[in-house]
Coordinates of C-alpha atoms in Angstrom, one line a residue:
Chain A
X1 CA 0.0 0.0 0.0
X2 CA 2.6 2.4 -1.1
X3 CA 1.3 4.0 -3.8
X4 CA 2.4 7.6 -3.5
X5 CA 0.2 10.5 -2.6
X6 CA -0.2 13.6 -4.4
X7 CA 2.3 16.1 -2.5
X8 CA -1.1 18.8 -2.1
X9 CA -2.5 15.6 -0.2
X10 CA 0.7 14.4 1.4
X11 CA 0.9 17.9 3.2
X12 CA -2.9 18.2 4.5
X13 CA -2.5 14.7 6.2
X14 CA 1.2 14.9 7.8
X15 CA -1.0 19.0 8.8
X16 CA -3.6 16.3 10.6
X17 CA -1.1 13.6 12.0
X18 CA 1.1 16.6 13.4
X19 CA -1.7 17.8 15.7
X20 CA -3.7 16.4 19.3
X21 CA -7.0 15.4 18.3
X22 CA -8.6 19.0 19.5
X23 CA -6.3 20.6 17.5
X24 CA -7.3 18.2 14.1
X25 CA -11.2 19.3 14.7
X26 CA -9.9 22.3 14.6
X27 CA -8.0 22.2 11.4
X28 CA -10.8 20.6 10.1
X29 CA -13.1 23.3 11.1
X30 CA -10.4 25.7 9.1
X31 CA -11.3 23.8 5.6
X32 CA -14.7 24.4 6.3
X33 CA -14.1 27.8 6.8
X34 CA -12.2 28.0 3.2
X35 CA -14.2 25.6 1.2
X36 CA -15.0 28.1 -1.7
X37 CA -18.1 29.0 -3.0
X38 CA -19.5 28.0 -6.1
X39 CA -19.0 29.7 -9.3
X40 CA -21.9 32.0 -10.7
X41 CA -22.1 28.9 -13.9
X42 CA -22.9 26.3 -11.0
X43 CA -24.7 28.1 -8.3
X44 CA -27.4 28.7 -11.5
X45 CA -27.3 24.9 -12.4
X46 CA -27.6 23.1 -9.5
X47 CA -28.7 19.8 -12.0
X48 CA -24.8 19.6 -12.4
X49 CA -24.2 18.6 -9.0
X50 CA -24.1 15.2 -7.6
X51 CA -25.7 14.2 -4.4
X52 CA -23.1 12.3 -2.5
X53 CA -26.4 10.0 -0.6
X54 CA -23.6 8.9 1.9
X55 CA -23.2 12.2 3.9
X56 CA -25.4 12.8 6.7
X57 CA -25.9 16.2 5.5
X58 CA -26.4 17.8 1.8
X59 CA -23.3 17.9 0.5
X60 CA -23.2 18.1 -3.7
X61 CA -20.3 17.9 -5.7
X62 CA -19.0 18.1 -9.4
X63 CA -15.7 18.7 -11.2
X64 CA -14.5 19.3 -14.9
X65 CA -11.7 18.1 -16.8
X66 CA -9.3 19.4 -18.8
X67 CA -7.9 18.5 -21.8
X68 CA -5.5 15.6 -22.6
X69 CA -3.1 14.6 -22.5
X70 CA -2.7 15.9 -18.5
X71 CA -6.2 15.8 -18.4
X72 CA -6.2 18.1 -15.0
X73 CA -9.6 18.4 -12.9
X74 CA -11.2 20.7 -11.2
X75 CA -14.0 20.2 -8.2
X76 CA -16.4 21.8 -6.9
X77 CA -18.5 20.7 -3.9
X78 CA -22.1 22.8 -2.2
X79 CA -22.9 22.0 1.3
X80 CA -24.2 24.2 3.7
X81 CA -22.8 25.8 7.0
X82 CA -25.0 24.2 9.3
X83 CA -23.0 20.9 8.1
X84 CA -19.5 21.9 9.2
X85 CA -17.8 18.1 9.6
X86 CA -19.0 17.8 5.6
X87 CA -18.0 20.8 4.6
X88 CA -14.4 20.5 6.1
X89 CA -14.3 17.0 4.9
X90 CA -14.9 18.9 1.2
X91 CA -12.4 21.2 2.1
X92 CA -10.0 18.9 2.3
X93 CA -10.4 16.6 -0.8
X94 CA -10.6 20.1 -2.5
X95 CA -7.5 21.4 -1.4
X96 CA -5.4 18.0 -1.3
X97 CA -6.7 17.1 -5.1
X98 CA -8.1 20.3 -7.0
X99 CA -6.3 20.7 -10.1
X100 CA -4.2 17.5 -10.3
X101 CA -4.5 15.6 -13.5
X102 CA -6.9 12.7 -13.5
X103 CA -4.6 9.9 -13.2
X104 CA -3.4 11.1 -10.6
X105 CA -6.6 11.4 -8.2
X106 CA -7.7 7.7 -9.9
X107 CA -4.5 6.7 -8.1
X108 CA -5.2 8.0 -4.8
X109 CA -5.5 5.1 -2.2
X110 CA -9.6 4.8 -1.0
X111 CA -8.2 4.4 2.7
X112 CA -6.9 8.2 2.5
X113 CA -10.0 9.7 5.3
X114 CA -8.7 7.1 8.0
X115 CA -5.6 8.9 7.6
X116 CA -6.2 12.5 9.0
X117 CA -6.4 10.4 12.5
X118 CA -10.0 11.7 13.1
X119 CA -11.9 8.1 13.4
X120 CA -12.0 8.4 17.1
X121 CA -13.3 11.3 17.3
X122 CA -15.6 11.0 14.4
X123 CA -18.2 8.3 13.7
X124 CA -17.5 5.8 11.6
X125 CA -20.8 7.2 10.0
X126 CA -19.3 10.3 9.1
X127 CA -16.3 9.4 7.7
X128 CA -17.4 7.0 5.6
X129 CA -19.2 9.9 4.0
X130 CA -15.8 11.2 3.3
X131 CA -14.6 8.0 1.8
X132 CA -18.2 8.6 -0.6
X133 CA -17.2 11.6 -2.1
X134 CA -14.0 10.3 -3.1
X135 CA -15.4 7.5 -4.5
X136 CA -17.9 10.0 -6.0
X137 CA -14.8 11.8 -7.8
X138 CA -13.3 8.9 -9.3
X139 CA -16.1 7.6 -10.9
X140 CA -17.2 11.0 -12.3
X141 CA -14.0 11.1 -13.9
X142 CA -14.0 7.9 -15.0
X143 CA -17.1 9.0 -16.6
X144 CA -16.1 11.3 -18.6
X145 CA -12.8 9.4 -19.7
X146 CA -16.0 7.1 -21.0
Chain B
X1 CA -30.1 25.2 43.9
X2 CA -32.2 24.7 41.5
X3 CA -33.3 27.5 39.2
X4 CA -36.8 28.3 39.4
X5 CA -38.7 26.7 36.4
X6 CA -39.9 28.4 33.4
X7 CA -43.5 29.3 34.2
X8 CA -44.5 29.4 30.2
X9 CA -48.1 29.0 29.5
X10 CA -47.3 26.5 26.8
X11 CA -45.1 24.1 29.3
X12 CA -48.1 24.6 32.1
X13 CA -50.6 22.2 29.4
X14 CA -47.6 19.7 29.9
X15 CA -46.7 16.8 32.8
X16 CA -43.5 18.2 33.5
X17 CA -43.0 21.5 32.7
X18 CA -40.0 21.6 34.6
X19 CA -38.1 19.5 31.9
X20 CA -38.6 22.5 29.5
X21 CA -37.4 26.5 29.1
X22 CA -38.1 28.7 26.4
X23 CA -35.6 31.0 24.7
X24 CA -36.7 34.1 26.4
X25 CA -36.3 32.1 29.6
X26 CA -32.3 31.3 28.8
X27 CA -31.8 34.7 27.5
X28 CA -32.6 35.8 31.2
X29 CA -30.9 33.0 33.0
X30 CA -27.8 33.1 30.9
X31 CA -24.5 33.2 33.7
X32 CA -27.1 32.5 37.1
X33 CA -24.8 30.4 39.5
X34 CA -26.1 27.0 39.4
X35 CA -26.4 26.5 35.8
X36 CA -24.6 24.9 33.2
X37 CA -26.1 25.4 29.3
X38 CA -24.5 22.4 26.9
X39 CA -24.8 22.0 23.6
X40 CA -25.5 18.4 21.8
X41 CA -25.4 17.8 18.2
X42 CA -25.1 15.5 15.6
X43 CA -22.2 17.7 13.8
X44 CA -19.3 17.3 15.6
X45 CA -17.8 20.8 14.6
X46 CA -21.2 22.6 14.7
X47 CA -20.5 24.1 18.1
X48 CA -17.3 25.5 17.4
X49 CA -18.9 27.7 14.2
X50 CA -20.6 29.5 16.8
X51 CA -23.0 28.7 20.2
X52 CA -25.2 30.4 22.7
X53 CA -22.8 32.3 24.6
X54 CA -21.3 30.6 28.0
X55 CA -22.5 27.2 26.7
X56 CA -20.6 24.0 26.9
X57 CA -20.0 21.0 24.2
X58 CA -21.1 18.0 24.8
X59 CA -20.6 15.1 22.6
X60 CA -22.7 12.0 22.2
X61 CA -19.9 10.0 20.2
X62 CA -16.5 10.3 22.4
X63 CA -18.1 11.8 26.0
X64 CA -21.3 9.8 26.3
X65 CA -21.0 6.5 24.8
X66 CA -18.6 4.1 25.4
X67 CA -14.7 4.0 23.6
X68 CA -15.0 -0.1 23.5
X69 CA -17.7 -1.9 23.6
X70 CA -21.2 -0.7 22.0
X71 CA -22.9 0.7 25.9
X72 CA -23.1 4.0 27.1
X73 CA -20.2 5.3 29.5
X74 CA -20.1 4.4 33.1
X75 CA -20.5 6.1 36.3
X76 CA -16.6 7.1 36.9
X77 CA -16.6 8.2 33.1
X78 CA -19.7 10.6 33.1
X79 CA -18.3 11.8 36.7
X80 CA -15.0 12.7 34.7
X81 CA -17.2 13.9 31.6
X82 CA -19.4 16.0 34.0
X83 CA -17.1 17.7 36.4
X84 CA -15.2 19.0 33.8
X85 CA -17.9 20.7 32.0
X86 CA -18.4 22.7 35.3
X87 CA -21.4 20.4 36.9
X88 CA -22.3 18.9 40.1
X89 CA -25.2 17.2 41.1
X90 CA -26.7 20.0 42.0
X91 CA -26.4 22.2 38.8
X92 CA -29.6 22.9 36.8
X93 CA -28.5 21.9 33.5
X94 CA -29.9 22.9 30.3
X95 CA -29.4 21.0 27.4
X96 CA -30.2 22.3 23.2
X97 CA -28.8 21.1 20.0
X98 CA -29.6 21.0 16.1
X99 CA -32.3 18.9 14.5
X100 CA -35.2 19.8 16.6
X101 CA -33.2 18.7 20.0
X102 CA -32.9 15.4 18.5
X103 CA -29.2 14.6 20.1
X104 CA -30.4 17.3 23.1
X105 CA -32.7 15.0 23.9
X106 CA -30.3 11.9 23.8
X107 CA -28.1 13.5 26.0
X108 CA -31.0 14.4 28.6
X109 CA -31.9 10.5 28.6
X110 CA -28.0 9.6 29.7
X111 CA -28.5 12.0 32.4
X112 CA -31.3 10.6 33.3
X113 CA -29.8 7.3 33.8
X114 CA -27.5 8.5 36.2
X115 CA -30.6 10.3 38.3
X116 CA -29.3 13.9 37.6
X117 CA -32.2 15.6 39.0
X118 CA -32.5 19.1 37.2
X119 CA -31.9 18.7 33.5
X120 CA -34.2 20.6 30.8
X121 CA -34.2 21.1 27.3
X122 CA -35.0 24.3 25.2
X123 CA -37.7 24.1 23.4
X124 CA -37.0 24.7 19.7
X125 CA -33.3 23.7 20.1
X126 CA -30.7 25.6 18.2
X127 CA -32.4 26.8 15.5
X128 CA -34.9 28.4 17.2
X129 CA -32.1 30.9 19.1
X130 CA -30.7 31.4 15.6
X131 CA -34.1 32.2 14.1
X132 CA -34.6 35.0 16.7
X133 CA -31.8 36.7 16.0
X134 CA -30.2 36.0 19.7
X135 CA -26.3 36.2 19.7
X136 CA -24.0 33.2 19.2
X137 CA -20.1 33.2 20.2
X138 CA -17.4 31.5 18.8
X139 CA -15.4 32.3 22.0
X140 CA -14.2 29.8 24.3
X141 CA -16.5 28.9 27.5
X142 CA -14.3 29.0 30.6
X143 CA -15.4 26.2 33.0
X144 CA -15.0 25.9 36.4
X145 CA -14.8 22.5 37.3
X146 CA -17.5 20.8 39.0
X147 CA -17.1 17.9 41.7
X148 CA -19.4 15.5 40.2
X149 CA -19.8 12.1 42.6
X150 CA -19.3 8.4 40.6
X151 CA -23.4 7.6 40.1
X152 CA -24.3 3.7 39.2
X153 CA -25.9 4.0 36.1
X154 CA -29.8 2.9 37.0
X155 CA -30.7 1.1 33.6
X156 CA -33.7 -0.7 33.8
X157 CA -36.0 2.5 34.8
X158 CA -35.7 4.0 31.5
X159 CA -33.1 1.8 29.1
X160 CA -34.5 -1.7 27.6
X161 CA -32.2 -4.1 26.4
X162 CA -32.9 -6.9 23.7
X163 CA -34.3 -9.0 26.0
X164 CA -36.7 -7.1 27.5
X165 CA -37.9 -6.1 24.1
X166 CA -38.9 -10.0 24.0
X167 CA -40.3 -10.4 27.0
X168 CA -42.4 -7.0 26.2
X169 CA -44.8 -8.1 23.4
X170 CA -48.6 -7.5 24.6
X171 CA -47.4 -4.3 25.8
X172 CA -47.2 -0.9 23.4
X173 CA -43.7 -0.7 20.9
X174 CA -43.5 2.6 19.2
X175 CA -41.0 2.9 16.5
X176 CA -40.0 5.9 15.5
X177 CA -38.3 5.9 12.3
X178 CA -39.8 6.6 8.5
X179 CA -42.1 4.9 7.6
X180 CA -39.8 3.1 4.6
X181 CA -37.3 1.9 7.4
X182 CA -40.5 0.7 9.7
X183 CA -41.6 -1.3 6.3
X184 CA -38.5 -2.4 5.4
X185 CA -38.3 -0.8 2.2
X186 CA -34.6 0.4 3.5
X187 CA -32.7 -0.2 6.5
X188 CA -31.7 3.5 7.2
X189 CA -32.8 7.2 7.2
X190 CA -33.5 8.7 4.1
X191 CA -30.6 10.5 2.3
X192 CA -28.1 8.9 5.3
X193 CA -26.0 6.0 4.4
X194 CA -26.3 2.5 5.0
X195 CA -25.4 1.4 8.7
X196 CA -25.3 -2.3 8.5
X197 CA -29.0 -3.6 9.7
X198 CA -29.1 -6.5 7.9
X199 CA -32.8 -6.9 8.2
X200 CA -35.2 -4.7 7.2
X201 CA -39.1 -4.3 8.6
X202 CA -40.5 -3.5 12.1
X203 CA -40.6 -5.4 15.7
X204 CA -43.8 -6.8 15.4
X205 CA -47.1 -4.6 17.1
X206 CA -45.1 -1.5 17.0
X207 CA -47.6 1.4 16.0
X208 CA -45.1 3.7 13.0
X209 CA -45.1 7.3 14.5
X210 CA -41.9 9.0 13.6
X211 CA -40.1 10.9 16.2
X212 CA -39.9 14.4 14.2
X213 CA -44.2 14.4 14.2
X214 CA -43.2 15.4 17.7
X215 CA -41.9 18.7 16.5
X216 CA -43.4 21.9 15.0
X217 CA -41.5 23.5 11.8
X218 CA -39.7 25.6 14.2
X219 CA -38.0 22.9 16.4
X220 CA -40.5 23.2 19.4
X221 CA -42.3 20.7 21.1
X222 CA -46.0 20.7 19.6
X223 CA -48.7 21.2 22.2
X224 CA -50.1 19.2 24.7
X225 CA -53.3 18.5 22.5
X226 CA -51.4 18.0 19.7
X227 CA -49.2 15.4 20.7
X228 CA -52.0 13.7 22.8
X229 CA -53.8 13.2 19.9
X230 CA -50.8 11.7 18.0
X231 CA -49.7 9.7 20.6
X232 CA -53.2 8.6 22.8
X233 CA -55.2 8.7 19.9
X234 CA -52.8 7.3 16.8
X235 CA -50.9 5.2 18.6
X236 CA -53.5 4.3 20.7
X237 CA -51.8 5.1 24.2
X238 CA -53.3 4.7 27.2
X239 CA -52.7 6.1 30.7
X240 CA -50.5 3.2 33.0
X241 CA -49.2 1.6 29.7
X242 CA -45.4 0.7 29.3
X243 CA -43.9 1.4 26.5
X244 CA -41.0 0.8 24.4
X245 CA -39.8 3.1 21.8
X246 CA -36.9 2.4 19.6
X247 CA -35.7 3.3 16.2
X248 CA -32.0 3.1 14.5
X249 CA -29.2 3.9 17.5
X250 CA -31.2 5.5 20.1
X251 CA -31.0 8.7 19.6
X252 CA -34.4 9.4 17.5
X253 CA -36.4 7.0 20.5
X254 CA -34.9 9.2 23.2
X255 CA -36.8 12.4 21.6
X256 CA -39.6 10.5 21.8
X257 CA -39.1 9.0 25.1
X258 CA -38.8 12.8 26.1
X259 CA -42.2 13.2 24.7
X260 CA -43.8 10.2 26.0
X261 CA -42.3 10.9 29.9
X262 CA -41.8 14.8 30.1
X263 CA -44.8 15.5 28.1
X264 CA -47.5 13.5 28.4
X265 CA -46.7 11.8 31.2
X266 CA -46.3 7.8 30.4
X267 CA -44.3 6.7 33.9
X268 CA -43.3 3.8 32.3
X269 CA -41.4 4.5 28.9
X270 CA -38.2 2.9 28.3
X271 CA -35.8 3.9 25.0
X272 CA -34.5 0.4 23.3
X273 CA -31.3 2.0 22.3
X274 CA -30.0 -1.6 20.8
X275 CA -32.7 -0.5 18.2
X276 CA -32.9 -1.6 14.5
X277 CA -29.4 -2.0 14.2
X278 CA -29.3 -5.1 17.2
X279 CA -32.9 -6.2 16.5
X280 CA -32.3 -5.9 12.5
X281 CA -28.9 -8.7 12.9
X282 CA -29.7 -10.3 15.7
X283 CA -30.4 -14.1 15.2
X284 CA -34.3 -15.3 15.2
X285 CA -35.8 -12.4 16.8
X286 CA -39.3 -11.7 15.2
X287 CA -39.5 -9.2 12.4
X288 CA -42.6 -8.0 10.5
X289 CA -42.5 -6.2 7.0
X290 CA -44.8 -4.1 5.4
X291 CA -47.0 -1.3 6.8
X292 CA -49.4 -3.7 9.1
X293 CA -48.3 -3.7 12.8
X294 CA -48.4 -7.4 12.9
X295 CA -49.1 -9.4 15.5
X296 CA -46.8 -10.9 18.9
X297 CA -45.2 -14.4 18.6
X298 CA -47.5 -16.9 20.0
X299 CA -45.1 -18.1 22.4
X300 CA -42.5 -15.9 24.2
X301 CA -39.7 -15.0 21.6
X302 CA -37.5 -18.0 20.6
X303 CA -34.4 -16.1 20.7
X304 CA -33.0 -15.9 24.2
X305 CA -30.2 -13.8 25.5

């Protein structure tokens, strides 16, 4: 299980593993914070967006890709601020993958949310809705490799 | 010392309207000696975005359930969990969270367990204090510590294992989920993800009322007459009955068991917080599908624990 992570991802996890568990709720609270908003083209076409069903709260996400060969995405996830815990878990598959080019988020290992070192004090519940969205990504992009 | 009790017209119509204070009522108690205000909710980080100033976090997950083994914590754990949030047996505490109280109202139950004697909720819950326009804080809550004694958890008042669910047919069952998980269309909440029942359907004579019919649109408890006519007249409730109310985890069937006690009354309603997800794997228990109540094994329950 060696398969090497994006450095962007690398970075946000040894952030997490560096921390007490207080101080990883709070970093997580800090990608909530800085999850962008959507652009104007999306926040009018709310159609576009996936529903990740997994996440105990609305969270909706889509992405584009670029051209070939790199073929570099960009995501874009909705969920509201009443949902903090999804909206930091957004924040961080948006700043540990957003722009790399497909192959390289295809590659990224499924186990990656039990890394931040939050499962005890999140419940399995929840991050299993992180685990969804990822899965959510790399089958959108398979998608459009379709 | 006690605080004096929120004299409300609305709480008067109810059986205990101790267990309940209105915003306006926290708004004017907020910093008394004597009372602690904690926050419960399902998101974990929900608090931290901002809470009603002076309050305390509590969480369900890591402070109020067990690390190990699937139980709720014991009596030297909730002593540690309590003193350090500033309470002693004493304090009035005053408990709100998101989703119409639904985790509030888990978190009351565990007290309850463990006898503490003045714990409330506020009616409406989060949202309602946000929906008024009444300040929030993201600044930190200093506690004082509290000298909280080590309480023996007093289960069988108000908790129902498995087998007590078995040995309680004849006797009302309310479940509280949706009506597809009480069917067995699904095995968990709409638009939440699959938690591992491998069963799906209802423990059979349970009457379907789910817990939110409980609440009005703005998080508060409904009235008096509104939930007696759910709950006597829908579910069919009478006076002296005991009751059962269970639905996924717990945590839904303890609103409800707030309801069914606080409310209206029932002395004898216990939450089965095994719920669907021990009744749904466990091994020969009897399970009914589809809308119909069904009726009660002929015998007493095969399955044994």
């Amino acid at each position: 299980m060696s398969t090497a992570l994006p450095a962007q991802l690398a970075e946000i996890i040894d952030d997490f593993q560096d921390l007490t568990e207080p101080d990883r709720l709070q970093l997580l609270l800090d990608f909530s914070r800085e999850l962008p908003e959507l652009p104007e083209r999306l926040r009018e076409h709310p159609e576009l967006l996936e529903q990740v069903v997994e996440c105990q709260s609305p969270v909706f996400l889509t992405l584009e890709v670029g051209e070939a060969p790199e073929r570099r995405v960009n995501l874009f996830f909705s969920a509201p601020p009443e949902a903090p815990t999804t909206r930091g878990f957004a924040g961080v598959l948006m700043e540990g993958l957003d722009g790399l080019p497909a192959e390289e988020i295809l590659a990224v290992p499924d186990d990656v949310p039990d890394r931040l070192g939050l499962t005890r004090a999140i419940t399995p519940l929840r991050m299993r809705g992180m685990s969804a969205m990822l899965g959510r990504i790399k089958r959108q992009i398979r998608a459009t490799a379709a | 010392m006690p605080l004096k009790t929120d004299s409300s017209e609305k709480f008067a119509a109810y059986a205990h309207p101790g267990r309940l204070v209105s915003t306006d009522w926290l708004a004017d108690h907020l910093g008394t000696d004597g009372l602690v205000v904690l926050e419960s909710d399902e998101d974990i980080l929900l608090y931290e975005t901002g809470h009603i100033p002076g309050a305390v976090k509590i969480d369900w997950h890591t402070e109020l359930n067990d690390e190990v083994r699937r139980d709720l914590v014991d009596g030297e754990a909730f002593a540690r969990v309590m003193s350090a949030k500033g309470i002693s047996r004493d304090t009035t505490v005053v408990i709100y969270g998101d989703k119409s109280n639904w985790w509030a109202a888990y978190a009351l139950w565990v007290f309850e367990l463990f006898g503490h004697e003045d714990v409330r909720l506020l009616d409406g819950g989060r949202d309602k204090w946000i929906a008024e326009g009444r300040p929030l804080t993201t600044e930190a809550t200093t506690v004082r510590p509290g000298d909280y004694p080590v309480i023996e958890r007093n289960d069988p008042r108000v908790r129902a294992y498995l087998g007590d669910v078995l040995e309680h047919f004849g006797n009302p069952l309310i479940d509280v989920r949706s009506p597809e998980e009480y069917t067995g269309a699904r095995t968990h909440m709409p638009a939440y993800p699959e938690e591992g029942a491998m069963r799906g359907g209802h423990i059979p004579t349970a009457a379907s009322i789910p817990w939110g019919r409980a609440a009005a649109e703005d998080g508060t408890f409904r009235s008096r007459e509104e939930l007696d006519a759910i709950y006597r007249g829908e579910a069919g409730l009478n006076d002296g009955d005991d009751v059962v109310a269970y639905c996924r985890i717990g945590e839904r069937s303890s609103h409800t068991w707030f309801v069914l006690t606080h409310l209206l009354g029932f002395d004898r309603v216990r939450n089965y917080d095994g719920s669907w997800t021990e009744w749904g794997n466990a091994v020969r228990v009897p399970i009914v599908r589809g809308p119909e109540r069904g009726e009660a094994p002929a015998r007493p329950a095969e399955a044994r624990r």
